[in-house]
Coordinates of C-alpha atoms in Angstrom, one line a residue:
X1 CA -8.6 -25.8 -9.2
X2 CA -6.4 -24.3 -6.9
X3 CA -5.4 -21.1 -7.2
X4 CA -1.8 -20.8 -7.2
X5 CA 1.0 -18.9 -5.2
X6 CA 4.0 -17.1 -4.9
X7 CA 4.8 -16.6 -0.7
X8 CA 6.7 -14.4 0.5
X9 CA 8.9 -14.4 4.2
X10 CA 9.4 -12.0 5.2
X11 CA 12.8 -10.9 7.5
X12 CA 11.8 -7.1 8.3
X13 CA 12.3 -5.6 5.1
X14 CA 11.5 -2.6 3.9
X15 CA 10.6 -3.6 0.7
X16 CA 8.4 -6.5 1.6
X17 CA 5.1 -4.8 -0.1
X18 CA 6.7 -4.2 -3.5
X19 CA 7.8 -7.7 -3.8
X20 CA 4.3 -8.5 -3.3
X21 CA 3.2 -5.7 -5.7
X22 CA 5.8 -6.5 -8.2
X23 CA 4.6 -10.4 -8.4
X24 CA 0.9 -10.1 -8.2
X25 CA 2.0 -7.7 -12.0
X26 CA 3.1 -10.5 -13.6
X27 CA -0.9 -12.2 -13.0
X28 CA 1.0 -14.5 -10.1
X29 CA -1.5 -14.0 -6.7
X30 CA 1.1 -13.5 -4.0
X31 CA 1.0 -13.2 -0.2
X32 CA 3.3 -12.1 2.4
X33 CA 3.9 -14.1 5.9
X34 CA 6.4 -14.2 8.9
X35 CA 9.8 -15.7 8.3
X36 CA 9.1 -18.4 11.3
X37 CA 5.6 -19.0 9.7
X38 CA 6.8 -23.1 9.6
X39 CA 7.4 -25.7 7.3
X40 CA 4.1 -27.3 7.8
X41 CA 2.5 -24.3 7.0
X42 CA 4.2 -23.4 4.0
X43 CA 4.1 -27.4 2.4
X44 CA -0.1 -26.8 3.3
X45 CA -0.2 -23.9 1.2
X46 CA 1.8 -25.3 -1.7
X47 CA 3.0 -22.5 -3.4
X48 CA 4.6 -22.6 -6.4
X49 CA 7.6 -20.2 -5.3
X50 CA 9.2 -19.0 -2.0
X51 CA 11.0 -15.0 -2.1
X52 CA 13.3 -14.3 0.7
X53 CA 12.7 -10.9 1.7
X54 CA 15.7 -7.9 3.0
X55 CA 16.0 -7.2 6.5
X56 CA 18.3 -5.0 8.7
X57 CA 20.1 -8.1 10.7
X58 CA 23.4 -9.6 10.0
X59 CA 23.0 -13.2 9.6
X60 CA 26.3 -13.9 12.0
X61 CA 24.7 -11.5 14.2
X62 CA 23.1 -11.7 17.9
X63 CA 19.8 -10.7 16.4
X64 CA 19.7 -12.7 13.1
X65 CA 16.7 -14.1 11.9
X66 CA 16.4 -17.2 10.0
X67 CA 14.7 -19.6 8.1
X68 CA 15.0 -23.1 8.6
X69 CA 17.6 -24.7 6.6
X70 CA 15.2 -27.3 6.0
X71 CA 13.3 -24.8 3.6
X72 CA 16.5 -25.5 0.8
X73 CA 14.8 -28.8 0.4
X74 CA 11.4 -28.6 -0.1
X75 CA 11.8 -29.1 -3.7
X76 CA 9.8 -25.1 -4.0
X77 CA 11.7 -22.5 -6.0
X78 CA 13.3 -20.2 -4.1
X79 CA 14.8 -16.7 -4.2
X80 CA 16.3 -14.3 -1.6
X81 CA 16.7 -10.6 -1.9
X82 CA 19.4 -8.6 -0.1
X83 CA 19.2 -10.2 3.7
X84 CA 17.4 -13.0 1.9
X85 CA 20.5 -13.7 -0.3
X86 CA 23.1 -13.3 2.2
X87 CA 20.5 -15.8 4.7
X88 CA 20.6 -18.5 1.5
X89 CA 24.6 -18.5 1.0
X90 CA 25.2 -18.4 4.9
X91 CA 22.6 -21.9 5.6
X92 CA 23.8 -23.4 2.7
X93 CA 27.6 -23.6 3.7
X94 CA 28.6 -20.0 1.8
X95 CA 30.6 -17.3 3.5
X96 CA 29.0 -14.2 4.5
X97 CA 31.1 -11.3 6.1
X98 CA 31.2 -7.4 6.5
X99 CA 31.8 -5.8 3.4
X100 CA 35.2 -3.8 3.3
X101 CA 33.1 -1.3 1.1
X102 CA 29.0 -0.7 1.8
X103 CA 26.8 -0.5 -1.5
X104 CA 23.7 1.9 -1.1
X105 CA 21.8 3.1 -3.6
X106 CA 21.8 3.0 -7.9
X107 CA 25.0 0.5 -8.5
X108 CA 26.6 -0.7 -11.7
X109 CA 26.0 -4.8 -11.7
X110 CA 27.6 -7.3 -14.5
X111 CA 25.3 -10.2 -15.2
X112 CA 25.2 -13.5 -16.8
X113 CA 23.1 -13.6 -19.6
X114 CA 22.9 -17.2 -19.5
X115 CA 20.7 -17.2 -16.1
X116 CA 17.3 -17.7 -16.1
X117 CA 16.5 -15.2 -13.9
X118 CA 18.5 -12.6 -16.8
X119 CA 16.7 -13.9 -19.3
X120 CA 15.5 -11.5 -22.3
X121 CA 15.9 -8.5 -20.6
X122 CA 18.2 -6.8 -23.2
X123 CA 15.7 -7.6 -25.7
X124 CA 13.0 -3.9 -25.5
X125 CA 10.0 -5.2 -24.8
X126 CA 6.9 -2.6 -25.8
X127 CA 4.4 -4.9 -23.0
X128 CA 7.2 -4.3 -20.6
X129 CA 7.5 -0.9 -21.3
X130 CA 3.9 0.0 -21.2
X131 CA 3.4 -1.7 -17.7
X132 CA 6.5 0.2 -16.5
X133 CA 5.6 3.2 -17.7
X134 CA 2.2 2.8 -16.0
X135 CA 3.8 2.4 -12.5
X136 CA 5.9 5.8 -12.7
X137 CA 9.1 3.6 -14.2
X138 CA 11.0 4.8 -17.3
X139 CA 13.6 1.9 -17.2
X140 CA 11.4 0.6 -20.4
X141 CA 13.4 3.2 -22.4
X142 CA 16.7 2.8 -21.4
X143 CA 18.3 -0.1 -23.4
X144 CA 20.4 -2.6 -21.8
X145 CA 24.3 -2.8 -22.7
X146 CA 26.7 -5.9 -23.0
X147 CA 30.4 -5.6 -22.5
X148 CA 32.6 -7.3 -24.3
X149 CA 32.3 -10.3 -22.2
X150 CA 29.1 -10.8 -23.0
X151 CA 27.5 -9.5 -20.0
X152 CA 24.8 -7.5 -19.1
X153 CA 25.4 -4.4 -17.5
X154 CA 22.0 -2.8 -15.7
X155 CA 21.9 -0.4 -12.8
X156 CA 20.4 -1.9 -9.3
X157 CA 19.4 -0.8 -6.4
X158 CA 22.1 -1.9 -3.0
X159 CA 20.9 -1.8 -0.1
X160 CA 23.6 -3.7 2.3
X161 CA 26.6 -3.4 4.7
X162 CA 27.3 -7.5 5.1
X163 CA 27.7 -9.0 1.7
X164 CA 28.1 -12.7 0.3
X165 CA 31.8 -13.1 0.3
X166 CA 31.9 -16.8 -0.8
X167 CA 29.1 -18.6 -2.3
X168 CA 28.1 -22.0 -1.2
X169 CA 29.3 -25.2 -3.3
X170 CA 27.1 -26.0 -6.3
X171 CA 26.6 -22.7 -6.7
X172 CA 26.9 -20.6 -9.8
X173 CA 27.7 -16.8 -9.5
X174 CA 25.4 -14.8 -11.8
X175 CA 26.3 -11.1 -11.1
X176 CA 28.9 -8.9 -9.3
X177 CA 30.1 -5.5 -9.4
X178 CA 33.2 -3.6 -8.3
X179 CA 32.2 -4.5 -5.0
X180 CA 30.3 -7.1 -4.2
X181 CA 31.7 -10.4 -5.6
X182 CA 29.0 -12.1 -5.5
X183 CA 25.9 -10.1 -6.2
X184 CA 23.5 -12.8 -7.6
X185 CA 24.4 -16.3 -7.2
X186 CA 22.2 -19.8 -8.1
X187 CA 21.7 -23.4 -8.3
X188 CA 19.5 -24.1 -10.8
X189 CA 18.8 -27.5 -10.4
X190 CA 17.9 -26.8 -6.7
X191 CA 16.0 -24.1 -8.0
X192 CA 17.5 -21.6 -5.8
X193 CA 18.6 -18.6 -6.7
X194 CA 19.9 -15.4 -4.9
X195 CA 20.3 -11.3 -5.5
X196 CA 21.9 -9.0 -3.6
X197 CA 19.9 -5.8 -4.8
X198 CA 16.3 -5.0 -5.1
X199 CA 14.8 -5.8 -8.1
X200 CA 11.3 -5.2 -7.2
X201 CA 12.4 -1.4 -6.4
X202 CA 11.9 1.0 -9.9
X203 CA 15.6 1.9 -9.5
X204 CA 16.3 -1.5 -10.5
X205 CA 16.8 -1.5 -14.3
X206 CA 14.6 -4.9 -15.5
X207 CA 13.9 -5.6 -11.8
X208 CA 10.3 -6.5 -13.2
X209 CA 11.0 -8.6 -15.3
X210 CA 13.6 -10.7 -13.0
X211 CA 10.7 -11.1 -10.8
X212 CA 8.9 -12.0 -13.9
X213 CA 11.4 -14.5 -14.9
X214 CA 11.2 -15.9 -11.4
X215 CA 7.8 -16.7 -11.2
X216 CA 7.3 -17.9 -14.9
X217 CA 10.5 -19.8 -16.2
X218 CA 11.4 -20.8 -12.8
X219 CA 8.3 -21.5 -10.9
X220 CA 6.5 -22.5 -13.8
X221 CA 3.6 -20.2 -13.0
X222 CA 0.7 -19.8 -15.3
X223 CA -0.8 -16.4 -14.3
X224 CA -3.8 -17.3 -13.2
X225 CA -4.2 -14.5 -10.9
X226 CA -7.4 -12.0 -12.4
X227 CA -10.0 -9.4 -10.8
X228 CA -12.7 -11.5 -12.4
X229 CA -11.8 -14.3 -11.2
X230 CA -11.1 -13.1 -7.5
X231 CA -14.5 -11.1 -7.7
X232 CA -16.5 -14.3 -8.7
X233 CA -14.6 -16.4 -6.4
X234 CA -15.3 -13.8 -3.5
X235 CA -19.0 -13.7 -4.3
X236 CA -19.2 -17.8 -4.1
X237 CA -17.3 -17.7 -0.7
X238 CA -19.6 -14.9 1.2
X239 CA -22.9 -16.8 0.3
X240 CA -21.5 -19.9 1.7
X241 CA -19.7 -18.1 4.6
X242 CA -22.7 -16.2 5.8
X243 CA -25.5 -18.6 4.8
X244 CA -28.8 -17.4 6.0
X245 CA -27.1 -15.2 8.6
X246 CA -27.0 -11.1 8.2
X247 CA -24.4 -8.9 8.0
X248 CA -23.3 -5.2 8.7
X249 CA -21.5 -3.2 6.5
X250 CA -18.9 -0.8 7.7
X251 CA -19.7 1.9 4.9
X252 CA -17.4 5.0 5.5
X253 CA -18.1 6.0 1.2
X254 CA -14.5 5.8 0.4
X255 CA -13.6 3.5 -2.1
X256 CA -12.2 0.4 -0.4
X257 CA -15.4 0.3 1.5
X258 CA -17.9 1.2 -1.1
X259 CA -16.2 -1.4 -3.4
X260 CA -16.8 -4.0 -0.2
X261 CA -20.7 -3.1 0.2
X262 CA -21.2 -4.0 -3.5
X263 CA -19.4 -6.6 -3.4
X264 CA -21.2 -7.9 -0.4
X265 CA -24.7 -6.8 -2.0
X266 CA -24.4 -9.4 -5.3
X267 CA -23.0 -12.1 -2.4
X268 CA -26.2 -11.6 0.1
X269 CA -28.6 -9.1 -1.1
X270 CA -30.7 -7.8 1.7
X271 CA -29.3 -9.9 4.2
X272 CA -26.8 -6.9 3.9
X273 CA -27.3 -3.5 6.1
X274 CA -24.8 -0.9 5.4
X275 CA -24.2 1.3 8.7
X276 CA -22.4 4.9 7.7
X277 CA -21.1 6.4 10.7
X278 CA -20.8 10.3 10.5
X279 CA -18.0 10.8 12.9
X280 CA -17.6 14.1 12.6
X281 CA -14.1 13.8 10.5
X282 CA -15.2 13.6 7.1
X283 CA -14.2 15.9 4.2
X284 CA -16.9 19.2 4.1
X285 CA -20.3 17.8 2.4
X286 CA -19.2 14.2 2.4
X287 CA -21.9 12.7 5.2
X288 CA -24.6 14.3 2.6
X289 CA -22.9 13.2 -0.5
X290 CA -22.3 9.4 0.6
X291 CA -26.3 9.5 1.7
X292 CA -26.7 10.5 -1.7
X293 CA -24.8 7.6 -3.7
X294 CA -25.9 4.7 -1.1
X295 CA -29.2 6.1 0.5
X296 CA -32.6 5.5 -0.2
X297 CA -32.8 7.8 -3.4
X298 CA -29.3 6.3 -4.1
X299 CA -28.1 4.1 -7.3
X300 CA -27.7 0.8 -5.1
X301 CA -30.1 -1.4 -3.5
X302 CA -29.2 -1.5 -0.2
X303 CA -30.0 -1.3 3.8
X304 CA -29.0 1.9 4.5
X305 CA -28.5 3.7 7.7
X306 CA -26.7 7.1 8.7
X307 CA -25.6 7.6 12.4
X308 CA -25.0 11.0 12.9
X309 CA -21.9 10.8 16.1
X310 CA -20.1 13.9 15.7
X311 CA -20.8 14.9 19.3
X312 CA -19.7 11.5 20.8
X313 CA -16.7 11.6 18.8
X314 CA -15.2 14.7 19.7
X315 CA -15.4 13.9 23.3
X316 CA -13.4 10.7 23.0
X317 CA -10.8 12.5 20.9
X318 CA -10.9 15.2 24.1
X319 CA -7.5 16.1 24.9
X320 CA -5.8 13.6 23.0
X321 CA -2.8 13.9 20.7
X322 CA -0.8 11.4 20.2
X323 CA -1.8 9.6 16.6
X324 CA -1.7 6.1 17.4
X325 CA -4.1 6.7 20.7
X326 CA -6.1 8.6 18.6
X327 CA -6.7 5.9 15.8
X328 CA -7.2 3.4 18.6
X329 CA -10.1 5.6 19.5
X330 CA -11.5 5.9 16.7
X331 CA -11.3 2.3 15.9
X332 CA -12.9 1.4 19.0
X333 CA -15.6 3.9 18.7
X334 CA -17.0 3.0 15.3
X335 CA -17.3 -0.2 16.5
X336 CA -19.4 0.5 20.2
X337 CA -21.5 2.3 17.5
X338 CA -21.9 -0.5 15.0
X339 CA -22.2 -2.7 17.5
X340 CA -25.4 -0.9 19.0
X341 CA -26.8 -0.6 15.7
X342 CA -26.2 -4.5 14.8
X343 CA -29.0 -4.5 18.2
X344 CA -31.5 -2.8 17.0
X345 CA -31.1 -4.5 13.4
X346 CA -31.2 -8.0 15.5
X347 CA -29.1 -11.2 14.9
X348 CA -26.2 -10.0 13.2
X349 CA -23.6 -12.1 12.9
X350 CA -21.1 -10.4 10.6
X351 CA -19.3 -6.7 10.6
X352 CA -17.8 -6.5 7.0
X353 CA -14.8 -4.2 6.6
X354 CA -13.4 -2.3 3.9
X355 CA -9.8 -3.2 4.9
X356 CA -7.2 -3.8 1.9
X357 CA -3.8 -5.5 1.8
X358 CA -1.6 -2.1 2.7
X359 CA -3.9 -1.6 6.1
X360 CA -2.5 -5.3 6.9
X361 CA 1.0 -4.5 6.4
X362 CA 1.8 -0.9 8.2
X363 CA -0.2 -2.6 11.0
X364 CA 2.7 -5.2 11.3
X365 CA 3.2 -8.2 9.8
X366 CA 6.2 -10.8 10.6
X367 CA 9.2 -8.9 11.9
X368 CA 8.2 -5.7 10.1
X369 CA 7.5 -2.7 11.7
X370 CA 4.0 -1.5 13.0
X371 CA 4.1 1.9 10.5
X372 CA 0.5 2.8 11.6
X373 CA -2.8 0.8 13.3
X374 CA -5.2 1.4 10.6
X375 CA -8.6 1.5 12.3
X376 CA -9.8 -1.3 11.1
X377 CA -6.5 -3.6 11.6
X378 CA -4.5 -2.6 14.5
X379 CA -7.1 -0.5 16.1
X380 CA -9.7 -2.8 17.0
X381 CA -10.1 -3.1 20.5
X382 CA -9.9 -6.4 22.0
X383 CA -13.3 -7.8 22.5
X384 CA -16.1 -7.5 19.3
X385 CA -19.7 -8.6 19.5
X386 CA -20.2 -9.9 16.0
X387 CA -19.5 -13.7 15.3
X388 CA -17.1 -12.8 12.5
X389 CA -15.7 -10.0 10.7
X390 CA -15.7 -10.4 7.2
X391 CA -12.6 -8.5 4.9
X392 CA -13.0 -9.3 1.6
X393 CA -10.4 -7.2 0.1
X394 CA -8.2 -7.9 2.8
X395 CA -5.8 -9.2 0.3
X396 CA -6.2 -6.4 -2.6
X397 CA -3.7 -3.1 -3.2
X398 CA -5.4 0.1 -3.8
X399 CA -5.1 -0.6 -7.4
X400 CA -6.5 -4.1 -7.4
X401 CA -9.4 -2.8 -4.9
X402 CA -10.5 -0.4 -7.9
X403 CA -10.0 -2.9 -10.8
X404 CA -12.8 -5.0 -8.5
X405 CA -14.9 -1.7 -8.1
X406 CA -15.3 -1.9 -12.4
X407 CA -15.4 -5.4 -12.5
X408 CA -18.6 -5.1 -9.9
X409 CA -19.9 -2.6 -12.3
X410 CA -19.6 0.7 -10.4
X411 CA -19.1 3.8 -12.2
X412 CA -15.7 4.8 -12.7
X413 CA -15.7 8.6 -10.8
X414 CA -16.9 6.3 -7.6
X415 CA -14.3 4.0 -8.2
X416 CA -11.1 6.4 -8.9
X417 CA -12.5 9.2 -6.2
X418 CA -10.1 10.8 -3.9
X419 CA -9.0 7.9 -0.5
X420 CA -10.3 8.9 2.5
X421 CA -8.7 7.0 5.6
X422 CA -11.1 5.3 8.2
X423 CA -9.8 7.5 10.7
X424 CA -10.3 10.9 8.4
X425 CA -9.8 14.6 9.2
X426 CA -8.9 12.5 12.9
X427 CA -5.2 11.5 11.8
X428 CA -5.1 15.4 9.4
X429 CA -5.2 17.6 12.5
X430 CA -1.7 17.5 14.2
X431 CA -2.6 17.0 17.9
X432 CA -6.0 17.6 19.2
X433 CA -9.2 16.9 17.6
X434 CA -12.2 19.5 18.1
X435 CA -14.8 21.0 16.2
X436 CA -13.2 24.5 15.4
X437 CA -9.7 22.6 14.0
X438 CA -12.1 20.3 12.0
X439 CA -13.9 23.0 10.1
X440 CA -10.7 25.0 9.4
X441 CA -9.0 21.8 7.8
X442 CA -12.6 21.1 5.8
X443 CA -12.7 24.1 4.4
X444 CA -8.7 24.6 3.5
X445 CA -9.0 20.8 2.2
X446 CA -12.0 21.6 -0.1
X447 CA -10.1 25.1 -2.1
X448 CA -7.3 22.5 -2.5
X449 CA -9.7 20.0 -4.1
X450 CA -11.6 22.9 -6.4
X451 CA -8.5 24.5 -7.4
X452 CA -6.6 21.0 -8.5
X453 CA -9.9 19.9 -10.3
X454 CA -10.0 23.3 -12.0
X455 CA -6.2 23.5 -13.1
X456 CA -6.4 19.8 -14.3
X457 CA -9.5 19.7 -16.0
X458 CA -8.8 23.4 -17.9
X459 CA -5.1 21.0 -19.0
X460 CA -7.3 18.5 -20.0
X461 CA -9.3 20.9 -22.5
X462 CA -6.3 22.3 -23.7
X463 CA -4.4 19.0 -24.3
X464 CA -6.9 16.6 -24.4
X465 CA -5.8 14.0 -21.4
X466 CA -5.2 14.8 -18.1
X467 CA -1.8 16.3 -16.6
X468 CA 1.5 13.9 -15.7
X469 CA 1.2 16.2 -12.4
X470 CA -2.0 15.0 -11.3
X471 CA -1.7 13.4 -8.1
X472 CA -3.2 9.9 -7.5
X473 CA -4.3 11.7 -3.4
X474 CA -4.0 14.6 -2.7
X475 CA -5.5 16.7 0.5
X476 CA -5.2 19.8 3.1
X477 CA -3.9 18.7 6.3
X478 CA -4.0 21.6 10.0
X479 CA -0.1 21.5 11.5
X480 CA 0.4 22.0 15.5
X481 CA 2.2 24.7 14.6
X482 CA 1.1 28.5 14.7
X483 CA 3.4 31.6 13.2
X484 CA 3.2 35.1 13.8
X485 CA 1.6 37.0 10.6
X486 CA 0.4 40.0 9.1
X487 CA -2.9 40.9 7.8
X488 CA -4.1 43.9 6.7
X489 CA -2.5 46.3 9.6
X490 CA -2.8 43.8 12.2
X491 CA -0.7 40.7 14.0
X492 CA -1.6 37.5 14.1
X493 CA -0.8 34.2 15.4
X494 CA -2.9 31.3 13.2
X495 CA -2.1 28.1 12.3
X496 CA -0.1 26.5 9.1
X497 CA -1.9 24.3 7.0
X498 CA 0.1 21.7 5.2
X499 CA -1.1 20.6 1.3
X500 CA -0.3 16.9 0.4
X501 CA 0.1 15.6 -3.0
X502 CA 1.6 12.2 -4.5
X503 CA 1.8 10.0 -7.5
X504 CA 1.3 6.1 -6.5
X505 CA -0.5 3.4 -8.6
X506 CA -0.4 1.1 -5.0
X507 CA -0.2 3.3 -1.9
X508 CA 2.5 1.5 -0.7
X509 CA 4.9 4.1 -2.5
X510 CA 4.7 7.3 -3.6
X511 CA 6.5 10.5 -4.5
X512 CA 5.4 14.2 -3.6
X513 CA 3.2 15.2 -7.3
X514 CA 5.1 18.4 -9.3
X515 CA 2.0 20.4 -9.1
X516 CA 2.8 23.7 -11.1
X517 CA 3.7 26.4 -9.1
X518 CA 0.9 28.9 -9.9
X519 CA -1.7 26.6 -8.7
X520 CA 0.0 26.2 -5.1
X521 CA -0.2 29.9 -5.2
X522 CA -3.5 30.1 -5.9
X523 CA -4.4 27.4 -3.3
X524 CA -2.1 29.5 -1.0
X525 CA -3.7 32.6 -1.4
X526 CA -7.6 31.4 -1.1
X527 CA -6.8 29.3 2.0
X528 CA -5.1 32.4 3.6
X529 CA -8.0 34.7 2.7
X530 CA -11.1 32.5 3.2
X531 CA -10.3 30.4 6.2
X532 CA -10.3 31.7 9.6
X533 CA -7.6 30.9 11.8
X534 CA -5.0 29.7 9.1
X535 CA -2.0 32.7 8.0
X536 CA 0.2 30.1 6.7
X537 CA 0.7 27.5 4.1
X538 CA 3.4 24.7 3.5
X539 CA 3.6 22.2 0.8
X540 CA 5.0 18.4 1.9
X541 CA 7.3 16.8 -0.6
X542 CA 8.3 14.0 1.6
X543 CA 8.1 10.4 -0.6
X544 CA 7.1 7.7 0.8
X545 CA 9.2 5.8 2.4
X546 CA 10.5 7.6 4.4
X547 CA 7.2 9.4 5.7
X548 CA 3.5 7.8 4.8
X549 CA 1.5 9.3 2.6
X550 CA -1.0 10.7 5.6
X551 CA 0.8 13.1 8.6
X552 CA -0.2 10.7 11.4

């Protein structure tokens, strides 16, 4: 049986991952594609719902981006967000104009209980709450009031200068606020309904379960959409992809692609060789401690070999310092050097990658913006000599990547270990790479790591479950910048480091972690007094958006 699907279009917003994220909750698998993706393509993948994403065009405007209006009648569900509403009202005969006041940010919104997209969510709902609660959310404990006509009155999230000033005939309006007269709108038996907030972002009060409503009263979804399912599915589509052929492993020993090899290892066995390159940018030990888990001596039964590059590395990165030529690099480089390993291994036909869904969309995707190339997305270069590359978890978030890593039976502390980008210590050194910035931010990185492990695990004794403040990454990162110091009697002129720490269940978000005070001291302190070169430390507590949850 098919599996079914929820697509979404998407019309450069910024959001476009959480709407993704926020379905794929609710069991419903979910994909993101360009707005002008076509008809034909969109009627071949039959989904069972269509979600009109934001975007920062006016739909009267020079640059406006639309759908075709022939998407209204495909007989699919569909529902726009933001741009996406303002886009459905506009093609469908409504009025759409600048708003005489702009709405940004957490906004009072009246709505009609009798929608289905409203449905139940004054009613506290304890599954609700807990899936909330586990994505940083605490909207679950904040009942939802009626007035006295009946309406529901929930905080949203605005995000919009334009706004829906008439809607289209046939069509219902669901919600409003001082505003915005028309701040959900629908015809239900077109199936086509319309919001003018976010309700995929946590600022929107029941925004889940909207998007819940969506997908199951409207779309009629069943929820078939489960890590066992996707991880037995995956195994039956590798063997019949790759046949009798062989295939190389990209194995970096971070989690996306450790998850990938194993994955690849019940699909092919030893028709799988796993190729860890030491480039030279790992975290201090780490080349050693991979060797150790996936090695000969290791737990898992697998071709491994270790390339030792650090040397060939460095030169490439010689000089260089803008971020997106250096990930370019280093993209290109691991694969020359997979590529001359796949020769001596003979007859490969396959380089398996560990690249995940979030990779996919900061590279750019549709009309969004190219965030970052991620090595192993953006940063390939042009021409590859393999046959195929294989991505199994292409279509995973961080979180689904590690609920395949249990499912595939590896151990939980290899599954939930710190994320490591492809690129490593590469895209943690502001401006030029070498060997003497390299150490510096290894060994500043790995006092941060002790001291968080120590503070959390002495919590955990005391309290018996680990802190709220424990970050989900967290990592030392060596700043362009140098400072004039003092130490001891003398001057100096070192570096900064910078310490990064968020909370994120899907990497796509995340705010700066509220690690306690003393600890950051401590950090600060060691790092000052053990690591050569550095007299200054700084603490980031950019979220994300606006920054990413790496520097570069």
């Amino acid at each position: 049986m098919a599996r079914e699907m929820v697509v979404v279009l998407d019309f450069g917003g910024q959001y476009k991952q959480l709407i993704a994220r926020r379905v794929r909750e609710c069991n419903v698998y979910c994909e993101i594609h360009p707005y002008n993706i076509g008809l034909d393509k969109i009627k071949e993948m039959n989904p069972k719902g269509i979600i009109l994403t934001g975007g920062p065009n006016s739909v009267f405007g020079d640059k406006a981006v639309l759908c075709e209006k022939e998407l209204y009648e495909l007989g699919i569900p569909v529902l726009g967000i933001c741009y996406g509403a303002q886009m459905t009202a506009f093609l469908n005969g409504g009025e759409v104009k600048t708003a005489p006041v702009s709405e940004y940010g957490k906004t009072e919104t009246f709505l009609n209980p009798e929608s289905k997209l409203f449905a139940g969510i004054d009613v506290k709902d304890e599954s609700e709450k807990t899936l909330l609660d586990g994505y940083g959310m605490a909207e679950g404990d904040t009942a939802v009031l009626k007035n006295s006509k009946g309406e529901y009155i929930v905080s949203t999230w605005m995000s919009h200068t334009d706004y829906i000033a008439k809607a289209p005939e046939g069509f219902a309006i669901t919600a409003y606020t001082d505003n915005c007269p028309v701040a959900a709108m629908e015809n239900a038996e077109r199936k086509i309904y319309a919001v003018q907030f976010h309700p995929e972002v946590m600022h929107s009060q029941r925004g889940t379960q909207m998007l819940r409503n969506f997908v199951y009263k409207v779309c009629e979804c069943a929820g078939d959409w489960k890590m066992s399912d996707f991880v037995e599915r995956s195994i039956n589509e590798i063997r019949e992809k790759v046949g009798n052929g062989k295939a190389l492993c990209a194995l970096s020993g971070g989690v996306d692609s450790s998850v990938a090899a194993v994955l690849m290892s019940k699909a092919i066995g030893k028709q799988l060789t796993c190729v860890f390159v030491d480039h030279g940018l790992l975290r201090k030990n780490e080349g050693d401690e991979v060797e150790a888990v996936f090695g000969p001596d290791g737990a898992y039964d697998l071709n491994f070999i270790r390339v030792n590059a650090q040397d060939r590395f460095y030169e490439a990165l010689k000089g260089v310092e803008e971020p997106e030529q250096k990930r370019k690099i280093i993209g290109e480089m691991f694969i020359r050097v997979f590529e001359e390993e796949a020769k001596k291994i003979g007859a490969v036909d396959f380089l398996v990658q560990g690249t995940i869904y979030p990779d996919v969309v900061e590279s750019g995707i549709g009309e969004g913006a190219v965030i970052k190339s991620h090595h192993n997305v953006g940063g390939l270069p042009d021409y590859v000599d393999f046959k195929e590359i294989i991505e199994p978890l292409r279509m995973l978030f961080k979180d689904e990547v590690r609920a395949s890593g249990l499912e595939l039976g590896i151990p939980e502390h290899l599954v939930f270990r710190q994320p490591f980008p492809g690129p490593g210590l590469g895209i943690r050194i502001i401006g030029e790479v070498n060997a003497e910035k390299v150490k510096i931010v290894q060994d500043a990185d790995a006092i941060y790591r002790e001291e968080i492990g120590k503070a959390a695990d002495a919590y955990k004794k005391e309290n018996g479950h680990m802190p709220s403040w424990m970050p989900a990454q967290y990592f030392a990162a060596l700043t362009n910048m140098r400072s004039v110091g003092v130490m001891g009697d003398f001057r100096t002129y070192d570096y900064a480091v910078a310490l990064r720490a968020v909370n994120t269940s899907d990497f796509m978000t995340a705010d700066a972690s509220n690690i306690p005070w003393e600890v950051l001291q401590t950090v600060m302190n060691r790092i000052i007094n053990e690591v050569k070169g550095v007299n200054r430390v700084m603490y980031d507590l950019t979220s994300k958006p606006p920054g990413t949850i790496e520097l570069e």
